């Protein structure tokens, strides 16, 4: 047994990696520069040829190795996601879904939707008792909370724009699953906290069950390795048909879930038109419906555009108050109007039109809180009616990729498909299970986001690319449920308006408001004086949050180099070459 190095950089003190390795042998097909038993966390890099930022150092390293082998940013994003499915099972996944926003070297803009779907047997009231009592336990835990997974379909759909064979992109993940990797202190803690749920929500004990996980323990996932090999050998059918489909359906039958062979075979990822808007000369490219992210970001940015927020200053009472008020208004619209556009006509154009947004701010007062009870969704004429993960990648060819992917809760439904080794999502909770009943993020909804068979549940994920002179300038995203759009909003305002360094823009404490509940959430470290001033103006505060999100960002510097910054709120890691 070999003691690993303790590698603590000043910037990562509270994400410090401290572990003892159980193995020292190399993985034959991982590059020799990737050692899964001994690694450290790097929070920032400036690179010339390409960069990857993700939630785990091994996944970021795998992505960079793919770039070095001649892959492009799409290839690297695929390989990084697959590696995350192994080394970051909290949110990295093949049993969940996600979104990819990309800007290709030829200038083309892409938005790929591989969000989970409600199974064919799902129905509007499936999480209500006969007397109408909502059963959020069933929408959040175990088999019935799982939507039809979209990630594998998304990876293959993205690969249309890749350069390297898919086999090469999945191989590092297979090796990491088969031979194992040393888990970090954060991972050991998360797995220890998960033990009761693992016993409760599984029909076959998964490898994650153990009396005590320690930092540096090796996590080997043989079942997952075999599933990844079936995907490698059979493509989409390696997941949505054959052995893996059989294992998923049998798991459903053992645990009272409803996903069928047909649901799996019929799942398709779709390319959608990216949501694009301009802000003071920048083009901001983000995710359209069924994510609320792009529209919310657009609404919030446009509601502040004429307010000279730069003059108010970073985290002053004035600027924070303005930002809370625009968040409140955007989220009121989310609750009423947003859902899967394949099932519900979302009035995107109206919601983002200058006249509508001006009207939304008519009752804004810079001196006091506007209670959420007085802020309803806007009126549209003729209208009827935490745990996720992000990765950002860029390459020297001009491709930029932002991917946010999720199981919803940390470890999703906490149900692992027996003998297939991967967690299923609990994304069904992102639907509105009953009008006015909050989901796990406290967000409410109605008709637009009601459950229907085959429908995608509304998301907040906001993978975003900012273009300057039509070229990539920022590539960013974050996990965090409903805090995702408000964090992206803050990070962009910090950089574009307050001229902050990339690290400060990400690391400084964040704040959040989402209309309902009518409370402001502050991250630990937020200035006490600003809070007191806001209290005097009528704002109420929810429980202080230890950390809000984990933003991964790449900025293209004036000299063309890539500055990649990983959030300090976790094991997040930035690599480049
Ligand atoms: N599951 C979180 C989201 O999609 O917003």
Coordinates of C-alpha atoms and ligand atoms in Angstrom, one line a residue:
X1 CA 0.0 0.0 0.0
X2 CA 1.4 3.4 -1.0
X3 CA 0.6 6.7 0.7
X4 CA -0.5 9.2 -1.8
X5 CA 0.7 12.8 -1.8
X6 CA -1.3 15.4 0.0
X7 CA -1.7 18.1 -2.5
X8 CA -3.4 21.2 -1.1
X9 CA -3.2 24.4 -3.1
X10 CA -4.2 27.6 -1.2
X11 CA -7.2 28.1 -3.5
X12 CA -8.7 24.7 -2.6
X13 CA -8.3 24.5 1.1
X14 CA -11.9 23.4 1.7
X15 CA -11.9 21.0 -1.2
X16 CA -8.6 19.5 -0.2
X17 CA -7.9 16.0 -1.4
X18 CA -6.3 13.7 1.2
X19 CA -6.3 10.1 0.5
X20 CA -4.4 6.8 0.8
X21 CA -4.3 4.8 -2.4
X22 CA -5.1 1.1 -2.3
X23 CA -3.5 0.3 -5.6
X24 CA -0.6 1.6 -7.7
X25 CA -0.9 -0.4 -10.9
X26 CA -1.6 1.5 -14.1
X27 CA -4.6 1.3 -16.3
X28 CA -3.4 -0.1 -19.6
X29 CA -5.5 2.2 -21.9
X30 CA -5.5 5.3 -19.8
X31 CA -2.8 7.7 -20.8
X32 CA 0.3 7.4 -18.6
X33 CA -0.3 11.0 -17.4
X34 CA -3.7 9.9 -15.8
X35 CA -3.1 8.0 -12.6
X36 CA -6.5 7.2 -11.0
X37 CA -4.9 6.2 -7.7
X38 CA -2.9 9.4 -7.3
X39 CA -4.0 12.8 -8.4
X40 CA -4.5 16.3 -7.2
X41 CA -7.0 19.0 -7.9
X42 CA -6.2 22.0 -10.0
X43 CA -8.4 25.0 -9.9
X44 CA -7.1 27.1 -12.7
X45 CA -5.1 26.7 -15.9
X46 CA -4.2 29.0 -18.8
X47 CA -3.7 26.9 -21.9
X48 CA -3.0 27.4 -25.6
X49 CA -4.5 24.4 -27.3
X50 CA -7.6 23.4 -25.4
X51 CA -9.1 23.2 -21.9
X52 CA -11.6 21.1 -20.0
X53 CA -13.3 22.0 -16.6
X54 CA -15.4 19.5 -14.9
X55 CA -16.5 18.2 -11.4
X56 CA -13.7 15.7 -11.1
X57 CA -9.9 15.8 -11.8
X58 CA -9.9 12.4 -13.5
X59 CA -12.7 13.4 -15.8
X60 CA -11.0 16.7 -16.8
X61 CA -7.8 14.8 -17.4
X62 CA -9.5 12.3 -19.6
X63 CA -11.0 15.1 -21.6
X64 CA -7.6 16.8 -22.2
X65 CA -6.1 13.5 -23.2
X66 CA -8.7 13.2 -25.9
X67 CA -7.9 16.7 -27.1
X68 CA -4.2 15.8 -27.2
X69 CA -5.0 12.7 -29.3
X70 CA -6.5 14.9 -32.0
X71 CA -10.1 14.9 -30.8
X72 CA -12.1 18.1 -30.9
X73 CA -14.1 19.7 -28.1
X74 CA -17.2 17.6 -28.8
X75 CA -15.1 14.4 -28.5
X76 CA -13.6 15.7 -25.2
X77 CA -17.0 16.6 -23.9
X78 CA -18.3 13.1 -24.6
X79 CA -15.3 11.4 -23.0
X80 CA -15.5 13.7 -20.0
X81 CA -19.2 12.9 -19.5
X82 CA -18.5 9.2 -19.7
X83 CA -15.7 9.5 -17.2
X84 CA -17.9 11.5 -14.9
X85 CA -20.5 8.7 -15.0
X86 CA -17.8 6.5 -13.3
X87 CA -15.8 8.9 -11.1
X88 CA -18.6 11.2 -10.1
X89 CA -21.7 9.0 -9.6
X90 CA -23.5 11.8 -7.7
X91 CA -24.4 13.5 -10.9
X92 CA -22.2 12.2 -13.8
X93 CA -24.4 9.6 -15.3
X94 CA -25.7 7.3 -18.0
X95 CA -29.0 6.9 -16.2
X96 CA -30.0 10.6 -16.4
X97 CA -30.2 13.3 -19.0
X98 CA -28.8 16.6 -20.0
X99 CA -28.3 19.4 -22.4
X100 CA -25.4 20.5 -24.6
X101 CA -24.9 23.9 -26.1
X102 CA -22.1 24.2 -28.6
X103 CA -20.5 26.7 -31.0
X104 CA -18.7 24.8 -33.8
X105 CA -15.6 26.0 -35.5
X106 CA -17.6 26.9 -38.6
X107 CA -19.8 29.3 -36.5
X108 CA -22.8 26.9 -36.3
X109 CA -24.6 27.0 -33.0
X110 CA -26.1 23.8 -31.5
X111 CA -28.5 22.9 -28.7
X112 CA -28.9 19.2 -28.0
X113 CA -31.7 18.0 -25.7
X114 CA -31.3 14.7 -24.1
X115 CA -33.5 15.4 -21.2
X116 CA -35.3 12.4 -19.6
X117 CA -38.9 11.7 -20.6
X118 CA -42.0 10.6 -18.7
X119 CA -42.5 6.9 -19.3
X120 CA -45.5 5.9 -21.5
X121 CA -47.5 4.7 -18.4
X122 CA -46.9 8.0 -16.6
X123 CA -50.0 10.2 -16.0
X124 CA -50.8 13.6 -14.5
X125 CA -51.9 12.4 -11.1
X126 CA -49.4 9.5 -10.6
X127 CA -47.9 11.1 -7.5
X128 CA -51.2 11.9 -5.8
X129 CA -53.0 9.7 -3.2
X130 CA -56.7 9.1 -4.0
X131 CA -57.5 12.0 -1.7
X132 CA -55.2 14.3 -3.7
X133 CA -52.3 14.3 -1.2
X134 CA -49.0 14.8 -3.1
X135 CA -46.5 11.9 -2.6
X136 CA -43.2 13.7 -3.1
X137 CA -41.5 10.6 -1.6
X138 CA -42.6 8.7 -4.8
X139 CA -41.6 11.5 -7.2
X140 CA -38.1 11.8 -5.5
X141 CA -37.1 8.4 -4.3
X142 CA -36.7 5.0 -5.9
X143 CA -38.0 3.3 -9.0
X144 CA -41.1 5.4 -9.7
X145 CA -39.2 8.7 -9.7
X146 CA -37.1 7.7 -12.7
X147 CA -37.7 9.2 -16.2
X148 CA -36.5 7.4 -19.3
X149 CA -32.8 8.1 -19.4
X150 CA -31.5 10.3 -22.3
X151 CA -27.7 10.6 -21.7
X152 CA -26.5 7.7 -23.9
X153 CA -28.7 8.9 -26.8
X154 CA -27.3 12.4 -26.3
X155 CA -23.7 11.2 -26.4
X156 CA -24.3 9.5 -29.7
X157 CA -26.2 12.4 -31.1
X158 CA -23.3 14.7 -30.2
X159 CA -20.8 12.4 -31.7
X160 CA -22.1 13.3 -35.1
X161 CA -19.8 16.4 -34.7
X162 CA -16.8 14.5 -33.2
X163 CA -13.7 13.4 -34.9
X164 CA -12.5 10.3 -33.0
X165 CA -14.3 6.9 -33.0
X166 CA -16.7 6.6 -30.1
X167 CA -14.8 3.5 -29.0
X168 CA -11.8 5.7 -28.1
X169 CA -14.0 8.1 -26.2
X170 CA -15.6 5.5 -23.9
X171 CA -12.5 3.4 -23.3
X172 CA -11.1 5.6 -20.4
X173 CA -14.5 5.3 -18.6
X174 CA -14.4 1.5 -19.0
X175 CA -11.0 1.4 -17.6
X176 CA -11.9 3.6 -14.6
X177 CA -14.9 1.4 -13.9
X178 CA -13.2 -1.9 -14.3
X179 CA -9.9 -1.2 -12.5
X180 CA -11.2 1.4 -10.1
X181 CA -10.0 4.8 -8.9
X182 CA -9.2 6.4 -5.5
X183 CA -12.2 8.3 -4.1
X184 CA -11.8 11.8 -2.7
X185 CA -12.7 13.0 0.8
X186 CA -15.9 14.6 -0.6
X187 CA -16.9 11.4 -2.3
X188 CA -16.2 9.2 0.7
X189 CA -18.4 11.6 2.8
X190 CA -21.2 11.6 0.2
X191 CA -21.2 7.8 -0.1
X192 CA -21.3 7.4 3.7
X193 CA -24.3 9.7 3.9
X194 CA -26.0 7.6 1.2
X195 CA -25.9 4.2 2.9
X196 CA -29.4 4.2 4.4
X197 CA -30.9 5.3 1.1
X198 CA -29.0 2.6 -0.8
X199 CA -30.4 -0.1 1.4
X200 CA -33.9 1.3 1.1
X201 CA -34.1 1.9 -2.6
X202 CA -32.3 -1.0 -4.1
X203 CA -33.5 -4.5 -4.9
X204 CA -29.9 -5.9 -5.4
X205 CA -27.2 -4.4 -3.2
X206 CA -24.9 -2.2 -5.3
X207 CA -21.1 -1.8 -5.0
X208 CA -21.6 1.5 -3.2
X209 CA -22.8 -0.2 0.0
X210 CA -20.0 -0.4 2.5
X211 CA -19.9 0.0 6.3
X212 CA -17.4 2.9 6.0
X213 CA -15.9 4.6 3.0
X214 CA -12.5 6.4 3.5
X215 CA -10.8 8.9 1.3
X216 CA -8.4 6.9 -1.0
X217 CA -10.5 3.8 -1.0
X218 CA -10.6 2.3 -4.5
X219 CA -14.1 2.2 -6.1
X220 CA -14.3 -0.6 -8.6
X221 CA -17.6 -0.9 -10.7
X222 CA -17.5 -4.1 -12.7
X223 CA -21.2 -4.1 -13.6
X224 CA -20.9 -0.5 -14.9
X225 CA -17.8 -1.5 -16.9
X226 CA -19.8 -4.2 -18.6
X227 CA -22.6 -1.8 -19.4
X228 CA -20.2 0.6 -20.9
X229 CA -18.6 -2.2 -22.9
X230 CA -22.1 -3.1 -24.3
X231 CA -22.5 0.5 -25.3
X232 CA -19.0 0.5 -26.9
X233 CA -19.8 -2.7 -28.9
X234 CA -23.4 -2.1 -29.8
X235 CA -23.9 1.6 -29.8
X236 CA -27.3 2.9 -28.8
X237 CA -28.7 -0.6 -28.8
X238 CA -26.1 -1.4 -26.1
X239 CA -28.2 0.7 -23.7
X240 CA -31.7 1.1 -25.1
X241 CA -32.1 -2.6 -26.2
X242 CA -30.7 -6.0 -25.4
X243 CA -29.1 -6.9 -22.1
X244 CA -29.0 -3.4 -20.6
X245 CA -32.7 -2.7 -21.5
X246 CA -33.5 -6.1 -20.0
X247 CA -31.7 -5.2 -16.7
X248 CA -33.5 -1.8 -16.5
X249 CA -36.9 -3.3 -17.1
X250 CA -36.3 -6.1 -14.7
X251 CA -35.2 -3.6 -12.1
X252 CA -38.4 -1.6 -12.7
X253 CA -40.5 -4.8 -12.2
X254 CA -38.7 -5.7 -9.0
X255 CA -39.1 -2.2 -7.5
X256 CA -42.5 -0.9 -8.8
X257 CA -41.2 1.4 -11.6
X258 CA -42.9 1.8 -14.9
X259 CA -40.2 2.2 -17.6
X260 CA -40.7 -0.4 -20.4
X261 CA -38.7 -1.8 -23.3
X262 CA -40.8 0.4 -25.6
X263 CA -40.0 3.5 -23.6
X264 CA -36.3 2.8 -23.9
X265 CA -36.4 1.9 -27.6
X266 CA -38.4 5.0 -28.5
X267 CA -36.2 7.5 -26.7
X268 CA -34.6 10.0 -29.0
X269 CA -32.3 13.0 -28.3
X270 CA -33.3 16.1 -30.3
X271 CA -31.4 19.1 -31.7
X272 CA -33.3 22.3 -31.0
X273 CA -32.7 25.9 -32.0
X274 CA -30.4 27.4 -29.3
X275 CA -31.9 30.3 -27.3
X276 CA -29.8 33.3 -28.5
X277 CA -30.0 37.0 -27.3
X278 CA -27.7 40.0 -27.3
X279 CA -26.5 41.9 -24.3
X280 CA -24.5 45.1 -24.8
X281 CA -22.8 43.7 -28.0
X282 CA -22.3 40.1 -26.8
X283 CA -24.3 37.2 -28.2
X284 CA -25.4 34.9 -25.5
X285 CA -26.2 31.4 -26.6
X286 CA -28.1 29.2 -24.1
X287 CA -30.5 26.3 -23.8
X288 CA -34.0 26.6 -25.0
X289 CA -37.1 24.8 -23.7
X290 CA -37.5 22.3 -22.1
X291 CA -35.0 24.1 -20.0
X292 CA -36.2 27.3 -18.5
X293 CA -32.5 28.3 -18.2
X294 CA -32.0 30.3 -21.5
X295 CA -35.3 32.2 -21.3
X296 CA -34.8 33.1 -17.6
X297 CA -31.2 34.2 -18.3
X298 CA -32.5 36.3 -21.2
X299 CA -35.3 37.9 -19.1
X300 CA -33.0 38.7 -16.2
X301 CA -30.2 40.2 -18.3
X302 CA -32.6 42.3 -20.3
X303 CA -34.4 43.6 -17.3
X304 CA -31.1 45.0 -15.9
X305 CA -29.6 46.1 -19.3
X306 CA -30.8 49.8 -19.0
X307 CA -30.2 50.2 -15.3
X308 CA -26.4 50.9 -15.2
X309 CA -25.7 48.2 -12.7
X310 CA -22.0 48.7 -13.2
X311 CA -22.3 52.1 -11.5
X312 CA -24.1 50.5 -8.5
X313 CA -21.1 48.2 -7.9
X314 CA -20.6 44.6 -7.0
X315 CA -22.7 43.3 -4.0
X316 CA -23.9 46.7 -3.0
X317 CA -27.4 46.9 -1.5
X318 CA -28.6 48.6 -4.7
X319 CA -27.3 46.1 -7.2
X320 CA -28.3 43.0 -5.1
X321 CA -31.8 44.4 -4.6
X322 CA -32.2 45.0 -8.4
X323 CA -31.0 41.5 -9.2
X324 CA -33.4 39.9 -6.6
X325 CA -36.3 41.8 -8.1
X326 CA -35.6 40.6 -11.7
X327 CA -35.1 37.0 -10.5
X328 CA -38.4 37.2 -8.7
X329 CA -40.2 38.3 -11.9
X330 CA -38.5 35.8 -14.2
X331 CA -39.3 32.9 -11.9
X332 CA -43.0 33.9 -11.6
X333 CA -43.1 33.5 -15.4
X334 CA -41.4 30.2 -15.1
X335 CA -44.1 28.8 -12.9
X336 CA -46.8 29.6 -15.3
X337 CA -45.6 29.5 -18.8
X338 CA -42.6 27.1 -19.1
X339 CA -42.6 23.4 -20.0
X340 CA -41.8 21.0 -22.8
X341 CA -42.3 22.8 -26.1
X342 CA -43.3 19.5 -27.8
X343 CA -46.4 19.4 -25.5
X344 CA -47.1 23.0 -24.5
X345 CA -46.9 26.2 -26.5
X346 CA -44.4 28.2 -24.5
X347 CA -44.6 31.9 -25.4
X348 CA -40.9 32.4 -25.6
X349 CA -40.9 35.4 -28.0
X350 CA -43.4 37.3 -25.9
X351 CA -41.6 36.4 -22.6
X352 CA -38.4 37.9 -24.0
X353 CA -39.7 40.8 -25.9
X354 CA -38.5 44.3 -24.8
X355 CA -42.0 45.7 -24.3
X356 CA -43.0 42.8 -22.1
X357 CA -39.9 43.0 -20.0
X358 CA -40.3 46.7 -19.6
X359 CA -43.8 46.1 -18.4
X360 CA -42.6 43.5 -16.0
X361 CA -40.3 46.1 -14.3
X362 CA -43.0 48.8 -14.2
X363 CA -43.8 48.1 -10.5
X364 CA -40.1 47.8 -9.6
X365 CA -39.1 50.1 -6.7
X366 CA -35.4 50.5 -5.8
X367 CA -36.3 51.3 -2.2
X368 CA -38.3 48.3 -1.2
X369 CA -39.1 44.6 -1.7
X370 CA -42.1 43.9 -4.0
X371 CA -43.7 40.9 -2.2
X372 CA -44.1 37.8 -4.4
X373 CA -47.8 37.8 -3.5
X374 CA -48.0 41.0 -5.6
X375 CA -45.9 39.7 -8.5
X376 CA -47.8 37.3 -10.7
X377 CA -46.7 36.0 -14.0
X378 CA -46.9 38.6 -16.7
X379 CA -49.9 38.9 -18.9
X380 CA -49.5 37.6 -22.4
X381 CA -52.2 38.7 -24.8
X382 CA -54.1 35.9 -26.5
X383 CA -52.2 33.3 -24.5
X384 CA -54.1 30.2 -23.3
X385 CA -53.7 29.1 -20.8
X386 CA -28.8 20.0 -6.5
X387 CA -27.6 17.6 -8.0
X388 CA -26.4 18.2 -11.4
X389 CA -23.0 18.7 -13.0
X390 CA -21.5 20.9 -15.6
X391 CA -18.5 20.7 -17.9
X392 CA -17.0 23.3 -20.2
X393 CA -14.6 22.4 -23.1
X394 CA -12.8 24.4 -25.8
X395 CA -10.4 23.5 -28.4
X396 CA -7.9 25.2 -30.7
X397 CA -10.1 24.8 -33.8
X398 CA -12.8 27.2 -32.5
X399 CA -15.2 24.6 -31.1
X400 CA -16.7 25.4 -27.7
X401 CA -19.0 23.1 -25.7
X402 CA -21.1 23.6 -22.6
X403 CA -22.8 20.5 -21.1
X404 CA -25.0 20.3 -18.0
X405 CA -26.1 16.8 -17.1
X406 CA -28.1 15.5 -14.2
X407 CA -29.7 12.7 -12.2
X408 CA -31.7 15.5 -10.4
X409 CA -31.0 14.7 -6.8
X410 CA -27.5 13.7 -5.7
X411 CA -27.3 10.1 -6.9
X412 CA -30.8 10.5 -8.5
X413 CA -33.4 8.1 -7.3
X414 CA -30.6 6.3 -5.3
X415 CA -31.7 3.2 -7.2
X416 CA -28.9 1.4 -9.1
X417 CA -30.0 -0.9 -11.9
X418 CA -29.2 -4.4 -10.7
X419 CA -26.2 -5.9 -12.5
X420 CA -25.9 -2.8 -14.7
X421 CA -24.2 -0.7 -12.1
X422 CA -25.6 2.8 -12.8
X423 CA -27.9 5.1 -10.8
X424 CA -31.3 6.0 -12.3
X425 CA -32.4 9.6 -12.2
X426 CA -35.4 10.9 -10.1
X427 CA -36.1 13.6 -12.7
X428 CA -39.9 13.0 -12.5
X429 CA -39.9 15.4 -9.5
X430 CA -39.0 18.2 -11.9
X431 CA -42.6 18.0 -13.3
X432 CA -45.3 19.9 -11.4
X433 CA -46.9 16.9 -9.7
X434 CA -49.8 19.1 -8.6
X435 CA -50.3 22.8 -9.2
X436 CA -48.7 24.8 -6.5
X437 CA -46.9 21.8 -4.9
X438 CA -43.2 22.7 -4.8
X439 CA -40.6 20.3 -6.3
X440 CA -37.4 19.5 -4.3
X441 CA -36.0 22.9 -5.3
X442 CA -39.1 24.7 -4.0
X443 CA -40.2 25.6 -7.6
X444 CA -43.9 25.5 -8.3
X445 CA -45.6 25.0 -11.7
X446 CA -49.0 24.2 -13.3
X447 CA -50.4 23.1 -16.6
X448 CA -47.4 23.9 -18.7
X449 CA -45.3 21.4 -16.7
X450 CA -47.9 18.8 -15.8
X451 CA -47.0 15.1 -16.3
X452 CA -47.9 13.5 -19.7
X453 CA -46.5 10.3 -21.2
X454 CA -43.4 11.0 -23.3
X455 CA -43.1 14.6 -22.1
X456 CA -39.9 16.1 -20.9
X457 CA -39.9 17.7 -17.4
X458 CA -39.0 21.4 -17.2
X459 CA -35.4 22.0 -16.3
X460 CA -33.3 25.0 -15.0
X461 CA -30.0 23.8 -16.5
X462 CA -28.3 26.7 -18.3
X463 CA -25.2 25.6 -20.3
X464 CA -24.2 28.9 -21.9
X465 CA -21.7 30.3 -24.4
X466 CA -21.0 34.0 -24.7
X467 CA -19.7 35.2 -28.1
X468 CA -17.7 38.3 -28.6
X469 CA -17.4 39.4 -32.3
X470 CA -19.1 36.0 -33.0
X471 CA -16.2 34.1 -31.5
X472 CA -16.3 32.1 -28.2
X473 CA -15.5 34.4 -25.2
X474 CA -17.0 32.5 -22.2
X475 CA -18.1 28.9 -21.9
X476 CA -19.9 28.2 -18.6
X477 CA -22.5 26.4 -16.6
X478 CA -23.3 25.0 -13.1
X479 CA -25.4 22.6 -11.2
X480 CA -27.8 23.8 -8.5
X481 CA -31.4 23.2 -9.5
X482 CA -33.4 26.4 -9.7
X483 CA -30.3 28.4 -8.6
X484 CA -28.6 27.5 -11.9
X485 CA -30.1 30.4 -14.0
X486 CA -29.6 32.9 -11.2
X487 CA -25.9 31.9 -10.7
X488 CA -25.2 32.1 -14.4
X489 CA -26.9 35.5 -14.4
X490 CA -24.6 36.6 -11.5
X491 CA -21.4 35.2 -13.0
X492 CA -22.2 37.0 -16.3
X493 CA -23.0 40.3 -14.5
X494 CA -19.8 40.0 -12.4
X495 CA -17.7 39.6 -15.6
X496 CA -19.5 41.8 -18.1
X497 CA -20.6 44.6 -15.8
X498 CA -18.3 44.5 -12.7
X499 CA -15.2 43.6 -14.7
X500 CA -14.3 41.0 -12.1
X501 CA -11.6 38.4 -12.6
X502 CA -12.9 35.0 -13.6
X503 CA -12.1 33.5 -10.2
X504 CA -13.8 36.2 -8.3
X505 CA -16.8 36.1 -10.6
X506 CA -17.2 32.4 -9.7
X507 CA -15.9 32.2 -6.1
X508 CA -17.5 35.2 -4.4
X509 CA -20.7 34.4 -2.5
X510 CA -23.9 34.1 -4.5
X511 CA -27.5 34.9 -3.7
X512 CA -30.8 33.5 -5.0
X513 CA -34.5 34.3 -5.3
X514 CA -37.1 32.3 -7.2
X515 CA -40.4 34.2 -6.6
X516 CA -41.7 31.4 -4.3
X517 CA -40.9 30.9 -1.6
X518 CA -40.6 34.6 -1.1
X519 CA -37.2 34.4 0.5
X520 CA -33.7 35.4 -0.4
X521 CA -31.0 32.7 -0.1
X522 CA -27.5 33.8 0.7
X523 CA -24.4 31.8 0.5
X524 CA -22.1 31.8 3.5
X525 CA -19.8 34.8 3.4
X526 CA -22.3 37.2 1.9
X527 CA -21.8 40.8 3.3
X528 CA -23.7 41.1 6.6
X529 CA -24.3 44.8 6.1
X530 CA -26.0 44.4 2.7
X531 CA -28.2 41.7 4.3
X532 CA -29.2 44.1 7.1
X533 CA -30.0 46.9 4.6
X534 CA -32.2 44.5 2.5
X535 CA -34.0 43.4 5.7
X536 CA -34.9 47.0 6.4
X537 CA -36.3 47.2 2.8
X538 CA -38.6 44.3 3.5
X539 CA -36.7 41.3 2.3
X540 CA -36.9 38.0 4.1
X541 CA -34.1 35.5 4.2
X542 CA -34.2 31.7 4.0
X543 CA -31.6 29.4 5.6
X544 CA -28.0 30.4 4.8
X545 CA -26.5 28.0 2.2
X546 CA -23.1 26.5 2.6
X547 CA -22.5 26.5 -1.1
X548 CA -24.5 27.6 -4.1
X549 CA -23.5 25.6 -7.3
X550 CA -20.2 24.7 -8.8
X551 CA -19.6 26.8 -11.8
X552 CA -17.1 25.7 -14.5
X553 CA -15.9 28.4 -16.8
X554 CA -13.5 29.0 -19.6
X555 CA -12.7 32.5 -20.8
X556 CA -10.8 33.3 -24.0
X557 CA -8.2 35.9 -23.2
X558 CA -7.2 38.8 -25.4
X559 CA -4.2 36.9 -26.6
X560 CA -6.3 33.9 -27.6
X561 CA -5.3 31.7 -24.7
X562 CA -7.9 29.8 -22.7
X563 CA -8.3 30.6 -19.0
X564 CA -10.1 27.7 -17.4
X565 CA -11.4 28.1 -13.8
X566 CA -13.0 25.4 -11.7
X567 CA -15.3 26.2 -8.8
X568 CA -13.8 26.0 -5.3
X569 CA -17.0 24.6 -3.9
X570 CA -16.1 20.9 -4.7
X571 CA -13.5 18.7 -6.2
X572 CA -13.9 20.6 -9.5
X573 CA -10.8 20.7 -11.7
X574 CA -9.5 22.7 -14.7
X575 CA -7.0 21.2 -17.1
X576 CA -5.5 22.3 -20.4
X577 CA -2.5 21.9 -22.6
Ligands
LIG1 N1 -32.9 18.6 -12.2 C1 -32.6 19.9 -12.1 C2 -32.9 20.6 -13.4 O1 -33.0 20.0 -14.5 O2 -33.1 21.8 -13.4

